Amino acid sequence: PAAAQAVATHELTRTFGPVTALSRLDVTMPRGVVGLVGANGAGKSTLIKILLGLLRPTSGRAEVLGLDCGTDGPAIRRLVGYMPESECLPPDVSATELVVHLARMSGLPAEVARERTADTLRHVGLHEERYRPIGGYSTGMKQRVKLAQALVHDPRLVLLDEPTNGLDPAGRDEMLGLIQRISTDFGISVLVTSHLLGELERIADHLVVIDGGVLQRSTSTADATRLSGVILVEVTDR
Ligand code: ATP
């Protein structure tokens, strides 16, 4: 679909019992790299899960690449890659085995799955280690395996939930550079979350800030210097 927007939400609300995770969120996100910023509990993961059709809205609706998240789940999962925030990788298998398996599950024929896996692991810098068991990988390498899983079926958009979480400064820089290259080299749109405005400012074309499930700002990064008050996201976190 040739939708101009990567994501659009309309009065999107999601509650968990007494907790309102998203409150009447009205936002559009352009293609390119979009940074979704918010403190812990702001509602970032809830939004991503709704976009993937893994969670249903309590009310309102959401669209990804012009598709309706409530009804077009299978099409969205073909076009969209997902890197979850917390995911345990099996220690005894290699990156190649794991990513080929995922590619096969997404419907790729065996030969294509092997080729796509080799290409993708090369792009994320895991070519040398591709046959080694994941248990011996560093945290940064494990994050890059997760990124490869999100990319292997050649999506148009990837949703990356806190990809720099748990990484040291060098690992963060590496991951941020990789995200930027994915977008510029392959023309894949990226929605990436973080509780750190500073790191998303470096790579995002557009920034969306949510707090307590409420939209605070949606702005091009070029205009971000005018985001007075947004710095609170960092200061109040944790
Ligand atoms: P984090 O950075 O910690 O991942 P987040 O911005 O992704 O935060 P969410 O995980 O979307 O935030 O959570 C938003 C709010 O909804 C929080 O108050 C959280 O406790 C609550 N919440 C999320 N999922 C559930 C659930 N399955 N059951 C109950 N409450 C939930």
Coordinates of N, CA and C in Angstrom, one line a residue, residues 31-33 79 115-125 147-148 150-158 160 177-190:
R31 N 7.0 8.5 7.2 CA 8.0 7.5 6.9 C 9.4 8.1 7.2
G32 N 10.4 7.2 7.2 CA 11.7 7.7 7.7 C 12.0 7.1 9.0
V33 N 12.8 7.8 9.8 CA 13.1 7.3 11.2 C 12.3 8.2 12.2
L79 N 4.5 -6.9 6.3 CA 5.1 -5.7 5.9 C 5.9 -5.0 7.0
E115 N 19.5 -17.4 2.1 CA 20.1 -16.2 1.5 C 19.8 -14.9 2.3
R116 N 18.5 -14.7 2.6 CA 18.1 -13.5 3.3 C 18.8 -13.5 4.7
T117 N 18.9 -14.6 5.3 CA 19.6 -14.7 6.7 C 21.0 -14.3 6.5
A118 N 21.7 -14.8 5.5 CA 23.2 -14.5 5.4 C 23.3 -13.0 5.1
D119 N 22.5 -12.4 4.2 CA 22.6 -11.0 3.9 C 22.3 -10.2 5.2
T120 N 21.2 -10.6 5.9 CA 20.8 -9.7 7.0 C 21.9 -9.8 8.1
L121 N 22.4 -11.0 8.4 CA 23.5 -11.1 9.4 C 24.7 -10.3 9.0
R122 N 25.0 -10.2 7.8 CA 26.1 -9.4 7.3 C 25.8 -7.9 7.6
H123 N 24.6 -7.5 7.2 CA 24.2 -6.1 7.4 C 24.3 -5.7 8.9
V124 N 24.0 -6.6 9.8 CA 24.0 -6.2 11.2 C 25.4 -6.5 11.9
G125 N 26.3 -6.9 11.1 CA 27.7 -7.1 11.6 C 27.9 -8.3 12.3
L147 N 17.6 -7.7 16.0 CA 17.4 -6.8 14.9 C 17.3 -7.5 13.6
A148 N 18.2 -8.5 13.4 CA 18.2 -9.4 12.2 C 16.9 -10.1 12.1
A150 N 14.0 -9.0 13.1 CA 13.0 -8.1 12.6 C 13.1 -7.7 11.1
L151 N 14.3 -7.9 10.6 CA 14.6 -7.5 9.2 C 14.5 -8.6 8.2
V152 N 14.6 -9.9 8.6 CA 14.9 -10.9 7.7 C 13.8 -11.1 6.6
H153 N 12.6 -10.8 6.9 CA 11.5 -11.0 5.9 C 11.3 -9.7 5.0
D154 N 12.3 -8.8 5.0 CA 12.4 -7.7 4.1 C 11.1 -6.8 4.3
P155 N 10.9 -6.3 5.5 CA 9.8 -5.5 5.8 C 9.9 -4.0 5.2
R156 N 8.8 -3.3 5.2 CA 8.8 -1.9 4.8 C 9.0 -1.0 6.0
L157 N 8.7 -1.5 7.1 CA 8.7 -0.7 8.4 C 9.2 -1.7 9.5
V158 N 10.0 -1.2 10.4 CA 10.4 -2.0 11.6 C 10.0 -1.2 12.8
L160 N 11.0 -1.0 16.6 CA 12.1 -1.4 17.5 C 11.8 -0.8 18.9
G177 N 23.8 3.8 14.9 CA 24.3 3.9 13.6 C 23.7 2.9 12.6
L178 N 23.5 1.7 13.2 CA 22.9 0.6 12.4 C 21.4 0.9 12.0
I179 N 20.7 1.5 12.9 CA 19.3 1.8 12.7 C 19.2 2.9 11.6
Q180 N 20.2 3.8 11.6 CA 20.2 4.9 10.6 C 20.5 4.3 9.2
R181 N 21.4 3.4 9.2 CA 21.8 2.8 7.9 C 20.7 1.9 7.3
I182 N 19.9 1.2 8.2 CA 18.8 0.4 7.7 C 17.9 1.3 6.9
S183 N 17.6 2.5 7.5 CA 16.7 3.4 6.9 C 17.3 4.0 5.6
T184 N 18.5 4.5 5.6 CA 19.1 5.1 4.4 C 19.4 4.1 3.3
D185 N 20.0 3.0 3.7 CA 20.5 2.0 2.7 C 19.4 1.2 2.1
F186 N 18.3 0.9 2.9 CA 17.3 0.0 2.4 C 15.9 0.7 2.2
G187 N 15.9 1.9 2.6 CA 14.6 2.6 2.5 C 13.5 2.1 3.4
I188 N 13.9 1.4 4.5 CA 12.9 0.9 5.4 C 12.6 2.0 6.5
S189 N 11.3 2.2 6.7 CA 10.9 3.1 7.8 C 11.1 2.5 9.1
V190 N 11.4 3.3 10.1 CA 11.8 2.8 11.4 C 11.0 3.6 12.5

